[in-house]
Amino acid sequence: QVQLQQWGAGLLKPSETLSLTCAVYGGSFNGYFWTWIRQSPGKQLEWIGEINHSGNTNYNPSLKSRVTMSVDTSKSQFSLHLTSVTAADTAVYYCARGGAGTAPSKRKNDYWGQGTLVTVSS
Amino acid sequence: QAVVTQEPSLTVSPGGTVTLTCASSTGAVTSGFYANWFQQKPGQAPRALIYSTNNKHSWTPARFSGSLLGGKGVLTLSGVQPEDEADYYCLLYYGGSWVFGGGTRLTVL
C-alpha cells in the first residue's frame, strides 16, 4: 500500500519561501513522476508541477518562475520550494503520485498525501 | 493558460443518472487531453476516479464511467448513491502541464 506523508511550515510571511517535503512509503519511488497540487480557500485545485526520480521536472507555466522541486531518492522523498510567497499562495498543498514513466496517459494521480495548510500572512 | 470549465453544481436523485462535463477553452476535449476525474468530500484529499479519459482505478465503483461526448470530457454516474454527494474535479493535459476544472458540487437529493 502506497502512502504519502507530507510536512512543512504552515505559516509564512509575505516574500518568504514555502518549503514542503513528501515522503513515500510502500511501492516503488523510482520510475514515477511525483506531483504537487494546491487547493485555494475557494476550493480551486491547481497543478503546481511534477518531478521524477531523475530530477526531471515539469512546472505550471504560471508558477514556473518561483517553483523549484527536488528529489532525494535515498529517502524516497521529494520537495517543493515556492519563493516570494504572497497571500495568493495561501492554500492546502498536496503531494501525489503522478504516474509511471513519461507518458501523460499514465498519469493516474492515484495516491495523495494528507495535505498541508499553508497560510501567508503578515 | 487554458481554462477548464465544469458545471458549478448539479442535483440528482438517489438511483438516478447524472453527467458531469469538462470543457476546454482551447477547443474540443479529445483523448489527447488524458482527462482525469477526482472526487472530494469535505475535509478529505481528492480521490482519483478516472484517468486517461475512461480508465478506472481498482477502487472506482462500477457506477462511475468516463468518456468523451460533444467535445467535452464526461463523467457519468449511473445509479447514484447518497455517498456520491461530493465535489468532482476534472484535470486536463496541455502539453507538459495540467489544468484543473473549477469543480462540480454534486448534491444527491
Coordinates of N, CA and C in Angstrom, one line a residue, chain A:
Chain A
Q1 N 0.8 -1.2 0.0 CA 0.0 0.0 0.0 C 0.9 1.2 0.0
V2 N 0.7 2.1 -1.0 CA 1.5 3.3 -1.1 C 0.9 4.4 -0.2
Q3 N 1.7 5.0 0.6 CA 1.3 6.1 1.5 C 2.3 7.3 1.3
L4 N 1.7 8.5 1.2 CA 2.5 9.7 1.1 C 2.2 10.5 2.4
Q5 N 3.3 10.9 3.0 CA 3.2 11.7 4.2 C 4.0 13.0 4.0
Q6 N 3.4 14.1 4.2 CA 4.0 15.4 3.9 C 4.1 16.3 5.1
W7 N 5.0 17.2 5.1 CA 5.2 18.2 6.2 C 5.9 19.4 5.7
G8 N 5.8 20.5 6.5 CA 6.4 21.7 6.2 C 5.8 22.8 7.0
A9 N 6.4 24.0 6.9 CA 5.9 25.2 7.7 C 4.5 25.6 7.2
G10 N 3.7 25.8 8.2 CA 2.3 26.2 7.9 C 2.0 27.6 7.9
L11 N 2.9 28.5 8.4 CA 2.6 29.9 8.4 C 3.8 30.7 7.9
L12 N 3.6 31.4 6.9 CA 4.7 32.2 6.3 C 4.3 33.7 6.2
K13 N 5.4 34.5 6.2 CA 5.1 35.9 5.9 C 5.4 36.2 4.4
P14 N 4.7 37.2 3.9 CA 4.9 37.6 2.5 C 6.4 37.7 2.2
S15 N 6.8 37.3 1.0 CA 8.2 37.3 0.5 C 9.0 36.1 1.0
E16 N 8.5 35.3 1.9 CA 9.3 34.2 2.4 C 9.2 33.0 1.4
T17 N 9.9 31.9 1.6 CA 9.9 30.8 0.7 C 9.2 29.6 1.4
L18 N 8.2 29.1 0.7 CA 7.4 27.9 1.1 C 8.3 26.7 0.8
S19 N 8.4 25.8 1.8 CA 9.1 24.5 1.6 C 8.3 23.4 2.2
L20 N 8.0 22.4 1.4 CA 7.3 21.2 1.8 C 8.0 20.0 1.3
T21 N 7.9 18.9 2.1 CA 8.5 17.7 1.7 C 7.5 16.6 1.8
C22 N 7.6 15.6 0.9 CA 6.7 14.5 0.9 C 7.5 13.2 0.9
A23 N 7.2 12.3 1.8 CA 7.9 11.0 1.9 C 6.9 9.9 1.4
V24 N 7.5 9.0 0.6 CA 6.7 7.9 0.0 C 7.0 6.6 0.7
Y25 N 6.0 5.9 1.2 CA 6.2 4.7 1.9 C 5.4 3.6 1.1
G26 N 6.1 2.5 0.9 CA 5.4 1.4 0.1 C 5.5 1.6 -1.4
G27 N 5.6 0.6 -2.1 CA 5.7 0.8 -3.6 C 7.1 1.3 -4.0
S28 N 7.2 1.5 -5.3 CA 8.5 2.0 -5.9 C 8.5 3.5 -6.0
F29 N 9.7 4.0 -5.7 CA 9.8 5.5 -5.8 C 10.4 5.8 -7.2
N30 N 11.4 5.0 -7.6 CA 11.9 5.3 -9.0 C 10.9 4.9 -10.0
G31 N 11.0 5.6 -11.2 CA 10.1 5.2 -12.3 C 8.8 6.0 -12.3
Y32 N 8.6 6.8 -11.3 CA 7.3 7.5 -11.2 C 7.6 9.0 -11.2
F33 N 6.6 9.8 -11.7 CA 6.6 11.2 -11.5 C 5.8 11.5 -10.3
W34 N 6.2 12.4 -9.5 CA 5.6 12.8 -8.2 C 5.2 14.3 -8.4
T35 N 4.0 14.6 -7.9 CA 3.3 15.8 -8.2 C 3.0 16.6 -7.0
W36 N 2.9 17.9 -7.2 CA 2.4 18.8 -6.1 C 1.2 19.6 -6.7
I37 N 0.2 19.6 -5.9 CA -1.1 20.2 -6.2 C -1.5 21.1 -5.0
R38 N -2.2 22.2 -5.3 CA -2.7 23.0 -4.2 C -4.1 23.3 -4.4
Q39 N -4.8 23.6 -3.3 CA -6.2 24.0 -3.3 C -6.4 25.2 -2.5
S40 N -6.9 26.2 -3.2 CA -7.2 27.5 -2.6 C -8.3 27.5 -1.6
P41 N -8.4 28.5 -0.7 CA -9.6 28.5 0.2 C -10.9 28.4 -0.5
G42 N -11.0 28.9 -1.7 CA -12.2 28.8 -2.6 C -12.4 27.5 -3.2
K43 N -11.5 26.5 -2.9 CA -11.6 25.1 -3.4 C -11.1 24.9 -4.8
Q44 N -10.6 25.9 -5.4 CA -10.0 25.6 -6.8 C -8.7 24.9 -6.6
L45 N -8.6 23.8 -7.4 CA -7.4 23.0 -7.4 C -6.4 23.5 -8.5
E46 N -5.1 23.5 -8.2 CA -4.1 24.0 -9.2 C -3.0 23.0 -9.2
W47 N -2.6 22.5 -10.4 CA -1.5 21.7 -10.6 C -0.2 22.5 -10.5
I48 N 0.7 22.2 -9.6 CA 1.9 23.0 -9.5 C 3.0 22.5 -10.4
G49 N 3.2 21.2 -10.4 CA 4.3 20.6 -11.2 C 4.6 19.2 -10.7
E50 N 5.6 18.6 -11.4 CA 5.9 17.2 -11.1 C 7.4 17.0 -11.3
I51 N 7.9 16.0 -10.6 CA 9.3 15.6 -10.7 C 9.5 14.1 -10.7
N52 N 10.4 13.6 -11.4 CA 10.7 12.1 -11.3 C 12.0 11.9 -10.5
H53 N 12.3 10.6 -10.4 CA 13.4 10.2 -9.5 C 14.8 10.7 -10.1
S54 N 14.8 11.0 -11.4 CA 16.0 11.6 -12.0 C 16.1 13.1 -11.9
G55 N 15.1 13.7 -11.4 CA 15.1 15.1 -11.2 C 14.5 15.9 -12.4
N56 N 13.9 15.1 -13.4 CA 13.3 15.8 -14.5 C 12.0 16.4 -14.0
T57 N 11.7 17.6 -14.4 CA 10.6 18.4 -13.9 C 9.7 18.9 -15.0
N58 N 8.4 19.1 -14.7 CA 7.5 19.9 -15.5 C 6.8 20.8 -14.5
Y59 N 6.7 22.1 -14.8 CA 6.1 23.1 -13.9 C 4.9 23.7 -14.6
N60 N 4.0 24.2 -13.8 CA 2.9 25.0 -14.2 C 3.5 26.3 -14.7
P61 N 3.3 26.7 -16.0 CA 3.9 27.9 -16.5 C 3.6 29.2 -15.7
S62 N 2.5 29.2 -15.0 CA 2.1 30.4 -14.2 C 2.9 30.5 -12.9
L63 N 3.5 29.4 -12.5 CA 4.3 29.4 -11.3 C 5.8 29.1 -11.5
K64 N 6.1 28.9 -12.7 CA 7.5 28.4 -13.1 C 8.6 29.2 -12.5
S65 N 8.4 30.5 -12.6 CA 9.5 31.4 -12.1 C 9.8 31.4 -10.7
R66 N 8.9 30.8 -9.9 CA 9.0 30.8 -8.4 C 9.1 29.4 -7.9
V67 N 9.0 28.4 -8.7 CA 8.9 27.0 -8.2 C 10.2 26.2 -8.5
T68 N 10.6 25.5 -7.5 CA 11.7 24.5 -7.6 C 11.3 23.2 -6.9
M69 N 11.5 22.1 -7.6 CA 11.2 20.8 -7.0 C 12.5 20.0 -7.0
S70 N 12.6 19.2 -5.9 CA 13.8 18.4 -5.8 C 13.5 17.0 -5.3
V71 N 14.4 16.1 -5.4 CA 14.1 14.7 -5.0 C 15.3 14.1 -4.3
D72 N 15.0 13.3 -3.3 CA 16.0 12.6 -2.6 C 15.7 11.1 -2.7
T73 N 16.2 10.4 -3.6 CA 15.8 9.0 -3.9 C 16.3 8.1 -2.7
S74 N 17.3 8.5 -2.0 CA 17.8 7.7 -0.9 C 16.8 7.6 0.2
K75 N 16.0 8.6 0.3 CA 14.9 8.7 1.3 C 13.5 8.5 0.8
S76 N 13.4 8.3 -0.5 CA 12.1 8.3 -1.2 C 11.3 9.5 -0.8
Q77 N 11.9 10.7 -1.0 CA 11.3 11.9 -0.7 C 11.4 12.9 -1.8
F78 N 10.4 13.8 -1.9 CA 10.5 14.9 -2.9 C 10.0 16.2 -2.2
S79 N 10.5 17.3 -2.7 CA 10.2 18.5 -2.1 C 9.8 19.6 -3.0
L80 N 9.1 20.6 -2.5 CA 8.6 21.8 -3.2 C 9.1 23.0 -2.5
H81 N 9.6 23.9 -3.3 CA 10.0 25.2 -2.8 C 9.4 26.3 -3.7
L82 N 8.7 27.2 -3.1 CA 8.0 28.3 -3.8 C 8.5 29.6 -3.2
T83 N 9.1 30.4 -4.0 CA 9.7 31.6 -3.4 C 8.7 32.8 -3.5
S84 N 9.1 33.8 -2.8 CA 8.4 35.1 -2.8 C 6.9 34.9 -2.6
V85 N 6.5 34.2 -1.6 CA 5.0 33.9 -1.4 C 4.3 35.2 -1.1
T86 N 3.0 35.2 -1.5 CA 2.0 36.2 -1.1 C 0.8 35.6 -0.6
A87 N -0.2 36.4 -0.2 CA -1.4 35.9 0.3 C -2.1 35.0 -0.7
A88 N -1.9 35.2 -2.0 CA -2.5 34.4 -3.0 C -2.0 32.9 -3.0
D89 N -0.9 32.7 -2.3 CA -0.3 31.4 -2.2 C -0.9 30.6 -1.0
T90 N -1.8 31.2 -0.3 CA -2.4 30.5 0.8 C -3.3 29.4 0.3
A91 N -3.1 28.2 0.7 CA -3.8 27.1 0.2 C -3.4 25.8 1.0
V92 N -4.2 24.8 0.7 CA -3.8 23.4 1.2 C -2.9 22.8 0.0
Y93 N -1.8 22.4 0.4 CA -0.8 21.8 -0.6 C -0.8 20.3 -0.4
Y94 N -1.0 19.6 -1.6 CA -1.0 18.2 -1.6 C 0.2 17.6 -2.4
C95 N 0.7 16.5 -2.0 CA 1.6 15.8 -2.8 C 0.9 14.6 -3.3
A96 N 1.3 14.1 -4.5 CA 0.6 12.9 -5.0 C 1.5 12.1 -5.9
R97 N 1.2 10.9 -6.1 CA 1.9 10.1 -7.1 C 1.3 10.3 -8.5
G98 N 2.1 11.0 -9.3 CA 1.5 11.3 -10.6 C 1.3 10.1 -11.5
G99 N 2.4 9.4 -11.7 CA 2.2 8.2 -12.6 C 3.5 7.7 -13.1
A100 N 3.5 6.5 -13.6 CA 4.7 5.8 -14.1 C 5.2 6.3 -15.4
G101 N 6.5 6.5 -15.6 CA 7.0 6.8 -16.9 C 6.7 8.3 -17.3
T102 N 6.9 8.5 -18.6 CA 6.8 9.9 -19.1 C 5.4 10.1 -19.8
A103 N 4.7 9.1 -20.2 CA 3.5 9.3 -21.0 C 2.4 9.9 -20.2
P104 N 1.8 10.9 -20.7 CA 0.6 11.5 -20.0 C -0.5 10.5 -19.8
S105 N -0.6 9.5 -20.6 CA -1.7 8.6 -20.5 C -1.5 7.7 -19.2
K106 N -0.3 7.8 -18.6 CA -0.1 7.0 -17.4 C -0.2 7.9 -16.1
R107 N -0.6 9.1 -16.3 CA -0.7 10.0 -15.1 C -2.1 9.7 -14.4
K108 N -1.9 8.9 -13.4 CA -3.1 8.4 -12.7 C -3.4 9.3 -11.4
N109 N -2.4 9.9 -10.9 CA -2.6 10.8 -9.7 C -3.4 10.0 -8.6
D110 N -2.9 8.7 -8.4 CA -3.7 7.8 -7.6 C -3.5 7.9 -6.1
Y111 N -2.4 8.2 -5.6 CA -2.2 8.3 -4.2 C -1.8 9.7 -3.8
W112 N -2.4 10.2 -2.7 CA -2.3 11.5 -2.3 C -1.8 11.6 -0.8
G113 N -1.1 12.7 -0.5 CA -0.8 13.0 0.9 C -2.0 13.6 1.6
Q114 N -1.8 13.8 2.9 CA -2.9 14.3 3.7 C -3.2 15.8 3.5
G115 N -2.3 16.5 2.9 CA -2.5 17.9 2.7 C -1.8 18.7 3.8
T116 N -1.3 19.8 3.5 CA -0.7 20.8 4.4 C -1.3 22.2 4.2
L117 N -1.9 22.7 5.2 CA -2.4 24.1 5.0 C -1.2 25.1 5.2
V118 N -1.0 25.9 4.2 CA 0.0 26.9 4.3 C -0.7 28.3 4.2
T119 N -0.5 29.1 5.2 CA -1.1 30.4 5.3 C 0.0 31.5 5.2
V120 N -0.2 32.4 4.3 CA 0.7 33.5 4.1 C 0.0 34.8 4.7
S121 N 0.6 35.3 5.7 CA 0.1 36.5 6.4 C 1.2 37.2 7.1
S122 N 1.0 38.6 7.1 CA 2.0 39.4 7.8 C 1.6 39.5 9.2

